[in-house]
C-alpha cells in the first residue's frame, strides 16, 4: 500500500518573512487534518531552507530542495551539494523539474547524475518527467516520458529505487490552469508504473510513489487522487496558500 505524498514546490516565490509564515501555517493546519496518513513536504527556495527548516522542526512536515548538484564540493559556483542540503534539514530533492529542463536547459544525463548524488548523499530524489504540448499533440507523450524515466534512473539499482519518487508533470499543465484530466493522468501514471515493472520488478513498481503535478487545486485534487496510479501531488501555485495546500493534502 503506497502512502500518499503531497509536496509544495514554492519555486522562486516568498521572502524571508513569508516563507516562515507559510511553513508555520502548513505545520499547524496539516497536522490537525491529515494525521499520519499523508506524507507532506515543502520545497522553498535555497536561501530560505534554513529558516523554514527551523519552522518545521518537531513537525512531521518534511523539507525538500528545488535542485541539487551532483558533485560533493569544490569549485562549482552557485551550486549546492547533497551534504549541504542534508545539513540544513532536507529530506527530499527535486531532480529535473520541467523548469530546469526547459528554461535552464538541463539534460537527462545531468538529471541522472543528480538523482544518483541525492541518494548517495542520503536524500530522497523526486524525479520529474513530463511532455511539452507539441509532444502531446504529436502523440509523443509515452516516448518522451519513457525516455526521461529511463535516462533519469540509468544505473540505479533495485536497492536504491525505493528512495525515488516520480512526479509526472505535463509541461502544458504547469502554471497554466490547464490540468490533465484524471484519465490523461492515469494513462501516463500507469505507463510509468509498467516501465518501472519492466526495469525493476512488479513489486518495486507497485511500491513506487508517482505524484501528479500541473495546476493541482483543491477543486481537482480528489478526482485525480481517485485514479489508481495517482499517489499524491507536486503542487506549485496552490502550495503558496496555506488553505489551498491543506485542502489538497486533505483530498489526498
Ligand atoms: P503549478 O501547480 O503552479 O501548475 O506548478 C506545478 C509544478 O511545477 C510543481 O512542481
Tab-separated table of C-alpha atoms in Angstrom, residues 14-239:
chain	number	residue	atom	x	y	z
A	14	UNK	CA	8.243	34.034	-0.958
A	15	UNK	CA	10.739	36.067	1.091
A	16	UNK	CA	12.358	35.580	4.496
A	17	UNK	CA	9.196	36.540	6.353
A	18	UNK	CA	6.525	34.930	4.161
A	19	UNK	CA	8.441	31.651	3.753
A	20	UNK	CA	8.456	31.093	7.512
A	21	UNK	CA	4.825	32.214	7.878
A	22	UNK	CA	3.781	29.790	5.111
A	23	UNK	CA	5.713	26.913	6.692
A	24	UNK	CA	4.184	27.616	10.101
A	25	UNK	CA	0.720	27.755	8.560
A	26	UNK	CA	1.227	24.407	6.807
A	27	UNK	CA	2.504	22.804	10.018
A	28	UNK	CA	-0.382	23.964	12.182
A	29	UNK	CA	-3.198	23.190	9.729
A	30	UNK	CA	-1.897	19.998	8.184
A	31	UNK	CA	-1.068	18.313	11.496
A	32	UNK	CA	-4.651	18.701	12.662
A	33	UNK	CA	-6.020	17.395	9.401
A	34	UNK	CA	-4.199	14.517	7.906
A	35	UNK	CA	-2.761	12.830	10.964
A	36	UNK	CA	-0.140	10.411	9.751
A	37	UNK	CA	-1.945	9.247	6.633
A	38	UNK	CA	-0.186	11.526	4.148
A	39	UNK	CA	3.488	12.425	3.776
A	40	UNK	CA	3.854	16.183	3.359
A	41	UNK	CA	6.841	18.268	2.265
A	42	UNK	CA	7.511	21.898	1.432
A	43	UNK	CA	10.170	22.916	-1.069
A	44	UNK	CA	11.246	26.546	-0.598
A	45	UNK	CA	13.960	28.468	-2.456
A	46	UNK	CA	17.504	27.544	-1.343
A	47	UNK	CA	18.025	30.785	0.600
A	48	UNK	CA	15.032	30.108	2.850
A	49	UNK	CA	15.734	26.421	3.540
A	50	UNK	CA	17.305	27.131	6.898
A	51	UNK	CA	14.600	29.373	8.440
A	52	UNK	CA	11.889	27.101	7.011
A	53	UNK	CA	13.701	24.079	8.446
A	54	UNK	CA	13.519	25.725	11.880
A	55	UNK	CA	9.803	26.413	11.426
A	56	UNK	CA	9.219	22.738	10.564
A	57	UNK	CA	11.281	21.306	13.419
A	58	UNK	CA	9.430	18.820	15.578
A	59	UNK	CA	6.636	18.668	12.969
A	60	UNK	CA	6.090	15.835	10.508
A	61	UNK	CA	6.243	18.192	7.523
A	62	UNK	CA	9.464	17.432	5.658
A	63	UNK	CA	11.773	19.807	3.813
A	64	UNK	CA	12.908	19.491	0.202
A	65	UNK	CA	15.189	21.384	-2.183
A	66	UNK	CA	14.244	22.551	-5.673
A	67	UNK	CA	17.509	21.312	-7.147
A	68	UNK	CA	20.828	19.727	-6.201
A	69	UNK	CA	24.289	19.494	-7.770
A	70	UNK	CA	25.937	16.126	-8.301
A	71	UNK	CA	29.461	16.992	-7.154
A	72	UNK	CA	30.279	16.726	-3.464
A	73	UNK	CA	32.156	20.022	-3.092
A	74	UNK	CA	34.618	22.345	-4.743
A	75	UNK	CA	34.751	24.989	-7.447
A	76	UNK	CA	31.123	24.905	-8.663
A	77	UNK	CA	29.988	28.483	-8.196
A	78	UNK	CA	26.328	28.824	-7.391
A	79	UNK	CA	25.710	25.107	-6.884
A	80	UNK	CA	24.550	23.271	-3.751
A	81	UNK	CA	25.593	19.750	-2.736
A	82	UNK	CA	23.652	16.910	-1.144
A	83	UNK	CA	25.689	17.275	2.058
A	84	UNK	CA	24.741	20.961	2.316
A	85	UNK	CA	21.078	20.134	1.801
A	86	UNK	CA	21.224	17.405	4.462
A	87	UNK	CA	22.999	19.826	6.763
A	88	UNK	CA	20.083	22.284	6.675
A	89	UNK	CA	17.484	19.569	7.210
A	90	UNK	CA	16.366	18.477	3.742
A	91	UNK	CA	14.830	15.051	3.233
A	92	UNK	CA	13.894	15.418	-0.454
A	93	UNK	CA	15.497	16.945	-3.559
A	94	UNK	CA	13.688	17.717	-6.804
A	95	UNK	CA	15.648	16.469	-9.825
A	96	UNK	CA	14.830	17.523	-13.369
A	97	UNK	CA	11.881	19.792	-12.711
A	98	UNK	CA	10.436	20.890	-16.057
A	99	UNK	CA	11.545	24.482	-15.492
A	100	UNK	CA	15.112	23.257	-15.042
A	101	UNK	CA	14.827	21.084	-18.147
A	102	UNK	CA	13.159	23.625	-20.407
A	103	UNK	CA	14.121	27.062	-19.017
A	104	UNK	CA	17.625	26.314	-17.704
A	105	UNK	CA	18.427	23.570	-20.229
A	106	UNK	CA	19.234	20.557	-18.027
A	107	UNK	CA	19.784	17.292	-19.885
A	108	UNK	CA	18.652	13.776	-18.988
A	109	UNK	CA	22.298	12.896	-18.350
A	110	UNK	CA	22.777	15.708	-15.825
A	111	UNK	CA	19.486	14.871	-14.127
A	112	UNK	CA	20.565	11.233	-13.806
A	113	UNK	CA	23.742	12.360	-12.014
A	114	UNK	CA	21.638	14.482	-9.663
A	115	UNK	CA	19.348	11.545	-8.801
A	116	UNK	CA	22.387	9.367	-8.019
A	117	UNK	CA	24.067	12.128	-5.983
A	118	UNK	CA	20.916	12.749	-3.962
A	119	UNK	CA	20.655	9.082	-2.993
A	120	UNK	CA	24.377	8.774	-2.299
A	121	UNK	CA	24.057	11.800	-0.011
A	122	UNK	CA	21.128	10.345	1.918
A	123	UNK	CA	18.374	12.400	0.272
A	124	UNK	CA	15.200	11.150	-1.421
A	125	UNK	CA	15.042	12.383	-5.032
A	126	UNK	CA	11.776	13.370	-6.683
A	127	UNK	CA	12.444	12.749	-10.376
A	128	UNK	CA	10.197	14.941	-12.544
A	129	UNK	CA	9.129	13.888	-16.028
A	130	UNK	CA	6.595	15.248	-18.496
A	131	UNK	CA	5.928	16.171	-22.108
A	132	UNK	CA	5.598	19.538	-23.846
A	133	UNK	CA	2.311	20.464	-25.512
A	134	UNK	CA	3.746	19.950	-29.015
A	135	UNK	CA	4.947	16.490	-27.984
A	136	UNK	CA	1.466	15.598	-26.687
A	137	UNK	CA	-0.119	16.877	-29.900
A	138	UNK	CA	2.349	14.818	-31.943
A	139	UNK	CA	1.397	11.729	-29.916
A	140	UNK	CA	4.892	11.508	-28.414
A	141	UNK	CA	3.901	11.599	-24.724
A	142	UNK	CA	4.718	7.964	-23.998
A	143	UNK	CA	8.014	8.134	-25.861
A	144	UNK	CA	9.156	11.328	-24.076
A	145	UNK	CA	8.147	10.203	-20.596
A	146	UNK	CA	9.733	6.781	-21.069
A	147	UNK	CA	12.964	8.330	-22.313
A	148	UNK	CA	13.119	10.753	-19.362
A	149	UNK	CA	12.337	7.988	-16.884
A	150	UNK	CA	14.855	5.508	-18.303
A	151	UNK	CA	17.603	8.113	-18.567
A	152	UNK	CA	16.860	9.597	-15.148
A	153	UNK	CA	17.106	6.192	-13.449
A	154	UNK	CA	20.023	4.867	-15.539
A	155	UNK	CA	22.365	2.771	-13.405
A	156	UNK	CA	20.116	2.882	-10.348
A	157	UNK	CA	19.956	-0.499	-8.579
A	158	UNK	CA	16.896	-2.295	-7.188
A	159	UNK	CA	18.053	-1.430	-3.677
A	160	UNK	CA	18.017	2.281	-4.468
A	161	UNK	CA	14.700	2.598	-6.324
A	162	UNK	CA	12.630	2.786	-3.092
A	163	UNK	CA	14.357	6.130	-2.333
A	164	UNK	CA	12.844	7.623	-5.503
A	165	UNK	CA	9.509	9.374	-6.016
A	166	UNK	CA	8.426	10.022	-9.609
A	167	UNK	CA	6.499	13.217	-10.397
A	168	UNK	CA	4.589	13.268	-13.682
A	169	UNK	CA	4.144	16.911	-14.633
A	170	UNK	CA	2.866	17.533	-18.163
A	171	UNK	CA	4.606	20.798	-19.046
A	172	UNK	CA	1.469	22.213	-20.671
A	173	UNK	CA	-0.387	21.878	-17.361
A	174	UNK	CA	2.193	23.687	-15.223
A	175	UNK	CA	1.106	27.134	-14.123
A	176	UNK	CA	-1.401	27.333	-16.969
A	177	UNK	CA	-4.620	26.459	-15.179
A	178	UNK	CA	-4.961	23.538	-17.621
A	179	UNK	CA	-4.945	20.301	-15.661
A	180	UNK	CA	-4.593	16.875	-17.193
A	181	UNK	CA	-7.932	15.101	-16.964
A	182	UNK	CA	-7.957	12.264	-14.435
A	183	UNK	CA	-7.928	9.849	-17.402
A	184	UNK	CA	-4.928	11.544	-19.032
A	185	UNK	CA	-3.026	11.485	-15.735
A	186	UNK	CA	-3.936	7.852	-15.044
A	187	UNK	CA	-2.850	6.769	-18.518
A	188	UNK	CA	0.660	8.186	-18.086
A	189	UNK	CA	0.972	7.092	-14.442
A	190	UNK	CA	0.081	3.523	-15.451
A	191	UNK	CA	2.647	3.706	-18.242
A	192	UNK	CA	5.325	4.866	-15.786
A	193	UNK	CA	4.454	2.031	-13.404
A	194	UNK	CA	4.585	-0.506	-16.229
A	195	UNK	CA	8.005	0.755	-17.282
A	196	UNK	CA	9.248	0.548	-13.678
A	197	UNK	CA	7.974	-3.050	-13.561
A	198	UNK	CA	9.945	-3.763	-16.738
A	199	UNK	CA	13.101	-2.071	-15.492
A	200	UNK	CA	12.906	-3.425	-11.922
A	201	UNK	CA	10.060	-5.674	-10.778
A	202	UNK	CA	6.295	-5.576	-10.356
A	203	UNK	CA	6.763	-5.413	-6.602
A	204	UNK	CA	9.090	-2.395	-6.736
A	205	UNK	CA	6.857	-0.702	-9.314
A	206	UNK	CA	3.818	-1.213	-7.089
A	207	UNK	CA	5.667	0.341	-4.168
A	208	UNK	CA	6.865	3.445	-6.027
A	209	UNK	CA	5.058	6.701	-5.315
A	210	UNK	CA	4.037	8.535	-8.510
A	211	UNK	CA	2.891	12.113	-7.945
A	212	UNK	CA	0.930	14.214	-10.411
A	213	UNK	CA	1.763	17.897	-10.877
A	214	UNK	CA	0.336	20.654	-13.056
A	215	UNK	CA	-2.349	23.115	-11.889
A	216	UNK	CA	-3.438	20.923	-8.980
A	217	UNK	CA	-6.039	22.777	-6.924
A	218	UNK	CA	-8.460	21.982	-4.100
A	219	UNK	CA	-11.177	21.584	-6.748
A	220	UNK	CA	-9.470	18.926	-8.873
A	221	UNK	CA	-7.287	17.051	-6.363
A	222	UNK	CA	-9.885	14.495	-5.246
A	223	UNK	CA	-10.778	13.283	-8.761
A	224	UNK	CA	-7.109	12.994	-9.715
A	225	UNK	CA	-6.355	11.154	-6.480
A	226	UNK	CA	-9.197	8.705	-7.194
A	227	UNK	CA	-7.125	7.277	-10.079
A	228	UNK	CA	-5.463	4.028	-9.104
A	229	UNK	CA	-1.927	5.069	-10.075
A	230	UNK	CA	-2.007	8.653	-8.771
A	231	UNK	CA	-0.302	8.587	-5.372
A	232	UNK	CA	-0.126	12.253	-4.485
A	233	UNK	CA	0.793	15.656	-5.847
A	234	UNK	CA	3.626	18.022	-6.602
A	235	UNK	CA	1.899	21.372	-6.191
A	236	UNK	CA	3.163	24.734	-7.446
A	237	UNK	CA	0.938	27.822	-7.247
A	238	UNK	CA	-1.622	26.364	-4.846
A	239	UNK	CA	1.123	25.464	-2.343
